[in-house]
Tab-separated table of C-alpha atoms in Angstrom:
chain	number	residue	atom	x	y	z
A	1	MET	CA	-13.286	16.104	0.003
A	2	LYS	CA	-9.580	16.085	-0.897
A	3	ILE	CA	-7.369	13.168	-1.860
A	4	GLU	CA	-3.616	13.736	-2.063
A	5	ILE	CA	-1.607	11.675	-4.543
A	6	LEU	CA	2.076	11.916	-3.686
A	7	PHE	CA	4.635	12.148	-6.504
A	8	PRO	CA	2.660	10.377	-9.271
A	9	GLU	CA	5.315	11.201	-11.875
A	10	ILE	CA	7.855	8.924	-10.141
A	11	CYS	CA	5.570	6.626	-8.119
A	12	ASN	CA	3.628	4.806	-10.782
A	13	LEU	CA	4.971	1.243	-11.070
A	14	PHE	CA	2.833	-1.863	-11.739
A	15	GLY	CA	-0.179	0.151	-12.849
A	16	ASP	CA	-0.944	1.143	-9.279
A	17	MET	CA	-2.014	4.635	-10.297
A	18	GLY	CA	-5.072	2.710	-11.452
A	19	ASN	CA	-6.195	2.916	-7.832
A	20	MET	CA	-6.606	6.666	-8.145
A	21	LYS	CA	-8.132	6.489	-11.623
A	22	TYR	CA	-10.794	4.215	-10.206
A	23	LEU	CA	-11.298	6.332	-7.101
A	24	LYS	CA	-11.895	9.369	-9.339
A	25	LYS	CA	-14.702	7.420	-11.006
A	26	CYS	CA	-16.189	6.671	-7.586
A	27	LEU	CA	-15.782	10.269	-6.370
A	28	PRO	CA	-16.278	12.524	-9.413
A	29	ASN	CA	-16.877	15.598	-7.257
A	30	ALA	CA	-13.851	15.147	-5.004
A	31	GLU	CA	-10.671	17.186	-5.406
A	32	PHE	CA	-7.640	15.083	-6.295
A	33	VAL	CA	-4.390	16.929	-5.558
A	34	SER	CA	-1.285	15.546	-7.283
A	35	THR	CA	1.777	16.678	-5.348
A	36	ALA	CA	4.786	16.773	-7.657
A	37	PHE	CA	8.149	15.652	-6.351
A	38	GLY	CA	9.860	18.655	-4.769
A	39	ASP	CA	6.614	20.462	-3.944
A	40	LYS	CA	5.292	21.000	-0.443
A	41	PRO	CA	2.767	18.260	0.359
A	42	LEU	CA	-0.844	19.220	0.887
A	43	PHE	CA	-0.833	17.252	4.147
A	44	ALA	CA	1.728	19.660	5.612
A	45	ASP	CA	-1.002	22.280	6.093
A	46	GLU	CA	-4.246	20.371	5.626
A	47	GLN	CA	-5.768	17.026	6.568
A	48	PRO	CA	-6.725	15.224	3.353
A	49	ASN	CA	-9.414	12.570	3.372
A	50	LEU	CA	-6.843	10.177	1.914
A	51	ILE	CA	-3.091	10.223	1.263
A	52	TYR	CA	-1.936	7.820	-1.446
A	53	LEU	CA	1.545	6.710	-2.485
A	54	ALA	CA	2.260	4.110	-5.180
A	55	PRO	CA	5.491	2.117	-5.706
A	56	SER	CA	8.697	3.539	-7.144
A	57	ASN	CA	12.137	2.233	-8.043
A	58	GLU	CA	14.786	1.995	-5.346
A	59	LYS	CA	16.642	5.161	-6.359
A	60	ASN	CA	13.494	7.263	-6.201
A	61	GLN	CA	12.469	5.587	-2.961
A	62	GLU	CA	15.559	7.016	-1.286
A	63	LEU	CA	14.874	10.468	-2.760
A	64	ILE	CA	11.313	10.343	-1.441
A	65	ILE	CA	12.558	9.613	2.083
A	66	LYS	CA	14.766	12.708	1.944
A	67	ALA	CA	11.950	14.816	0.499
A	68	LEU	CA	9.475	13.796	3.213
A	69	LEU	CA	11.890	13.919	6.140
A	70	PRO	CA	10.992	17.574	6.977
A	71	TYR	CA	7.343	16.471	7.221
A	72	ARG	CA	8.008	13.332	9.228
A	73	ASP	CA	6.428	14.592	12.459
A	74	ARG	CA	3.374	15.908	10.610
A	75	LEU	CA	2.915	12.571	8.856
A	76	LYS	CA	3.106	10.747	12.179
A	77	GLU	CA	0.604	13.197	13.668
A	78	LEU	CA	-1.843	12.456	10.869
A	79	ILE	CA	-1.403	8.712	11.327
A	80	ASP	CA	-2.030	9.087	15.050
A	81	ASN	CA	-5.126	11.175	14.280
A	82	GLY	CA	-6.573	8.450	12.052
A	83	THR	CA	-6.127	10.050	8.634
A	84	PRO	CA	-6.693	7.364	5.969
A	85	MET	CA	-3.539	6.515	4.017
A	86	LEU	CA	-2.730	3.843	1.462
A	87	PHE	CA	0.854	2.931	0.576
A	88	THR	CA	1.160	0.097	-1.965
A	89	GLY	CA	4.073	-2.009	-3.186
A	90	ASN	CA	7.380	-0.827	-1.746
A	91	SER	CA	6.112	2.671	-0.937
A	92	GLY	CA	5.276	1.818	2.683
A	93	GLU	CA	8.956	1.139	3.323
A	94	ILE	CA	9.630	4.866	3.526
A	95	LEU	CA	7.767	4.776	6.864
A	96	PHE	CA	10.119	2.139	8.285
A	97	LYS	CA	13.083	2.530	10.578
A	98	GLU	CA	15.459	1.630	7.759
A	99	ILE	CA	15.936	-0.158	4.462
A	100	GLU	CA	18.890	-2.526	4.274
A	101	ASN	CA	20.394	-2.669	0.802
A	102	TYR	CA	21.675	-5.929	-0.708
A	103	ASP	CA	25.284	-4.735	-0.177
A	104	GLY	CA	24.701	-4.150	3.549
A	105	ARG	CA	24.237	-0.383	3.258
A	106	LYS	CA	21.561	0.804	5.654
A	107	ILE	CA	19.295	3.592	4.479
A	108	PRO	CA	17.561	5.461	7.330
A	109	ALA	CA	13.871	5.950	6.569
A	110	LEU	CA	11.226	8.067	8.339
A	111	ASN	CA	11.183	5.805	11.405
A	112	ILE	CA	7.428	5.996	11.937
A	113	PHE	CA	6.862	2.223	11.899
A	114	PRO	CA	9.398	-0.020	13.732
A	115	PHE	CA	10.133	-2.248	10.749
A	116	THR	CA	13.056	-2.957	8.432
A	117	ALA	CA	12.959	-3.800	4.728
A	118	LYS	CA	15.776	-5.947	3.351
A	119	ARG	CA	16.547	-5.806	-0.373
A	120	GLU	CA	17.752	-8.589	-2.623
A	121	GLN	CA	19.848	-7.688	-5.651
A	122	TYR	CA	18.697	-10.161	-8.263
A	123	THR	CA	15.976	-12.241	-6.607
A	124	ARG	CA	12.514	-10.854	-7.213
A	125	PHE	CA	9.593	-12.438	-5.376
A	126	ASN	CA	6.433	-12.723	-7.438
A	127	GLY	CA	3.337	-14.165	-5.849
A	128	LEU	CA	-0.365	-13.985	-5.101
A	129	ASN	CA	-2.190	-13.266	-1.845
A	130	HIS	CA	-5.645	-14.351	-0.749
A	131	SER	CA	-6.235	-12.902	2.679
A	132	THR	CA	-8.663	-11.297	5.101
A	133	MET	CA	-8.618	-8.171	7.214
A	134	ALA	CA	-9.437	-8.424	10.914
A	135	ASP	CA	-13.066	-7.538	10.170
A	136	GLY	CA	-13.339	-10.324	7.584
A	137	THR	CA	-12.933	-8.186	4.443
A	138	GLU	CA	-11.356	-10.381	1.769
A	139	ILE	CA	-8.395	-9.096	-0.236
A	140	LEU	CA	-6.988	-10.519	-3.470
A	141	GLY	CA	-3.598	-9.171	-4.468
A	142	PHE	CA	-0.382	-9.663	-6.385
A	143	ARG	CA	3.187	-9.202	-5.181
A	144	SER	CA	6.334	-8.306	-7.124
A	145	GLN	CA	9.209	-7.197	-4.943
A	146	PHE	CA	12.926	-7.268	-4.229
A	147	THR	CA	12.370	-6.766	-0.486
A	148	TYR	CA	10.987	-8.596	2.523
A	149	TRP	CA	9.832	-6.809	5.651
A	150	PHE	CA	10.944	-7.643	9.182
A	151	GLY	CA	9.386	-6.666	12.495
A	152	ASP	CA	6.458	-7.666	14.681
A	153	ASN	CA	3.150	-6.902	12.959
A	154	TYR	CA	1.145	-9.349	15.094
A	155	ASP	CA	-0.991	-6.529	16.497
A	156	CYS	CA	-0.900	-4.241	13.457
A	157	PHE	CA	-1.133	-6.459	10.368
A	158	PHE	CA	-3.155	-5.387	7.348
A	159	VAL	CA	-4.352	-8.871	6.408
A	160	LYS	CA	-3.908	-12.469	7.516
A	161	CYS	CA	-3.088	-14.775	4.620
A	162	ILE	CA	-5.280	-17.674	3.600
A	163	LYS	CA	-2.805	-18.348	0.793
A	164	GLY	CA	0.446	-16.578	0.054
A	165	ILE	CA	3.113	-15.158	2.346
A	166	GLY	CA	3.044	-12.342	4.859
A	167	ILE	CA	5.656	-9.629	5.290
A	168	ASN	CA	8.281	-12.333	4.727
A	169	LYS	CA	8.350	-16.054	3.965
A	170	GLU	CA	8.085	-16.986	7.651
A	171	SER	CA	4.983	-14.875	8.255
A	172	ASP	CA	1.301	-15.310	7.444
A	173	LYS	CA	0.454	-11.680	8.235
A	174	GLU	CA	0.879	-9.214	5.400
A	175	GLY	CA	1.266	-5.472	5.586
A	176	ILE	CA	0.864	-2.983	8.388
A	177	MET	CA	-2.218	-1.096	9.504
A	178	VAL	CA	-1.898	1.559	12.203
A	179	ASN	CA	-5.185	3.336	12.847
A	180	ASN	CA	-6.307	4.059	9.263
A	181	ALA	CA	-2.852	4.085	7.651
A	182	ILE	CA	-2.182	1.015	5.507
A	183	ALA	CA	1.148	-0.136	4.093
A	184	THR	CA	0.893	-3.249	1.940
A	185	ALA	CA	3.282	-4.858	-0.507
A	186	GLN	CA	0.276	-6.001	-2.515
A	187	LEU	CA	-0.416	-4.594	-5.945
A	188	GLY	CA	-3.419	-5.059	-8.105
A	189	PRO	CA	-4.533	-2.332	-8.316
A	190	LEU	CA	-6.206	-3.163	-5.008
A	191	LEU	CA	-9.152	-0.778	-5.274
A	192	VAL	CA	-10.225	-2.051	-8.680
A	193	ASN	CA	-9.872	-5.709	-7.713
A	194	ASN	CA	-11.369	-5.560	-4.212
A	195	PRO	CA	-14.755	-3.810	-4.111
A	196	ALA	CA	-15.458	-4.646	-0.462
A	197	PHE	CA	-12.142	-3.129	0.571
A	198	THR	CA	-12.810	-0.052	-1.550
A	199	LYS	CA	-16.185	0.418	0.151
A	200	ARG	CA	-14.450	0.105	3.511
A	201	LEU	CA	-11.858	2.701	2.528
A	202	LEU	CA	-14.533	5.106	1.270
A	203	LYS	CA	-16.283	4.831	4.634
A	204	LEU	CA	-13.035	5.717	6.421
A	205	MET	CA	-12.689	8.706	4.104
A	206	GLY	CA	-16.125	9.986	5.061
A	207	ALA	CA	-17.879	8.832	1.873
A	208	GLU	CA	-19.833	5.948	3.379
A	209	ASN	CA	-22.844	6.184	1.062
A	210	THR	CA	-20.817	6.408	-2.156
A	211	ALA	CA	-21.696	3.882	-4.847
A	212	LEU	CA	-18.785	2.091	-6.471
A	213	ALA	CA	-18.096	2.868	-10.092
A	214	PHE	CA	-19.028	-0.095	-12.316
A	215	GLU	CA	-20.142	-1.858	-9.133
A	216	ASP	CA	-21.755	-4.911	-10.717
A	217	ASP	CA	-18.775	-5.474	-12.986
A	218	VAL	CA	-16.110	-5.171	-10.287
A	219	LYS	CA	-18.058	-7.495	-7.983
A	220	LYS	CA	-18.405	-10.100	-10.737
A	221	ALA	CA	-14.714	-9.770	-11.549
A	222	PHE	CA	-13.848	-10.255	-7.877
A	223	GLU	CA	-15.847	-13.503	-7.702
A	224	ILE	CA	-14.186	-14.825	-10.865
A	225	ARG	CA	-10.742	-13.958	-9.522
A	226	LYS	CA	-11.566	-15.432	-6.114
A	227	ALA	CA	-12.525	-18.734	-7.760
A	228	GLU	CA	-9.166	-18.734	-9.524
A	229	PHE	CA	-7.358	-18.079	-6.234
A	230	GLU	CA	-9.305	-20.879	-4.529
A	231	ASN	CA	-8.464	-23.364	-7.280
A	232	PRO	CA	-5.989	-25.886	-5.795
A	233	LYS	CA	-4.007	-25.784	-9.041
A	234	THR	CA	-3.314	-22.058	-8.713
A	235	LYS	CA	0.323	-21.363	-7.838
A	236	PHE	CA	0.818	-18.661	-5.217
A	237	ILE	CA	4.546	-18.330	-5.758
A	238	LEU	CA	5.059	-17.489	-9.424
């Protein structure tokens, strides 16, 4: 089993590399391939069991688009073939049609998903999400972003919000899920904070019978956090 971590030296904001640290605990015998920025991705020649990309700053985001543009068709092929992928924070925006900067400049992205991200210059949105996937899997997450996403994700949302906003303030559907490729603005790290989702992802990766690392502890932590999210006094826009 191989898991590809794209550009960890520049895509490591908000502690989201914690997702891969936890996954390594769950899959101690798996091969984790860290593709450095500028290197040829593993997915160009192979089909990893998971491709992971964490958030980066806006400057690096634009460099990543340019670096992955030669592999755009291969990435789309893998998405169409059902390869599991997880893009957290702003990383999923590289798959969009374009990113619109706060000054009106439009940055062409990989144009795999028909969505646009629009950046604010000074206004950061911080908030919480309590939501469910289509199969009922609950997700608890945190958001910290300068962008909102625009497009129709009615038939391809990642989660529907119980509390919190979707891809923008007018939406209750957060993220994008096409086959097994997930782009979500939520942080967390998601895999540590959401054991049921992690089990679901492991099944997609072909590791259905894998026990979660620290399973009792992460399940207890989830229930404590869920109670906090369900508390009427909890603010979901911070």
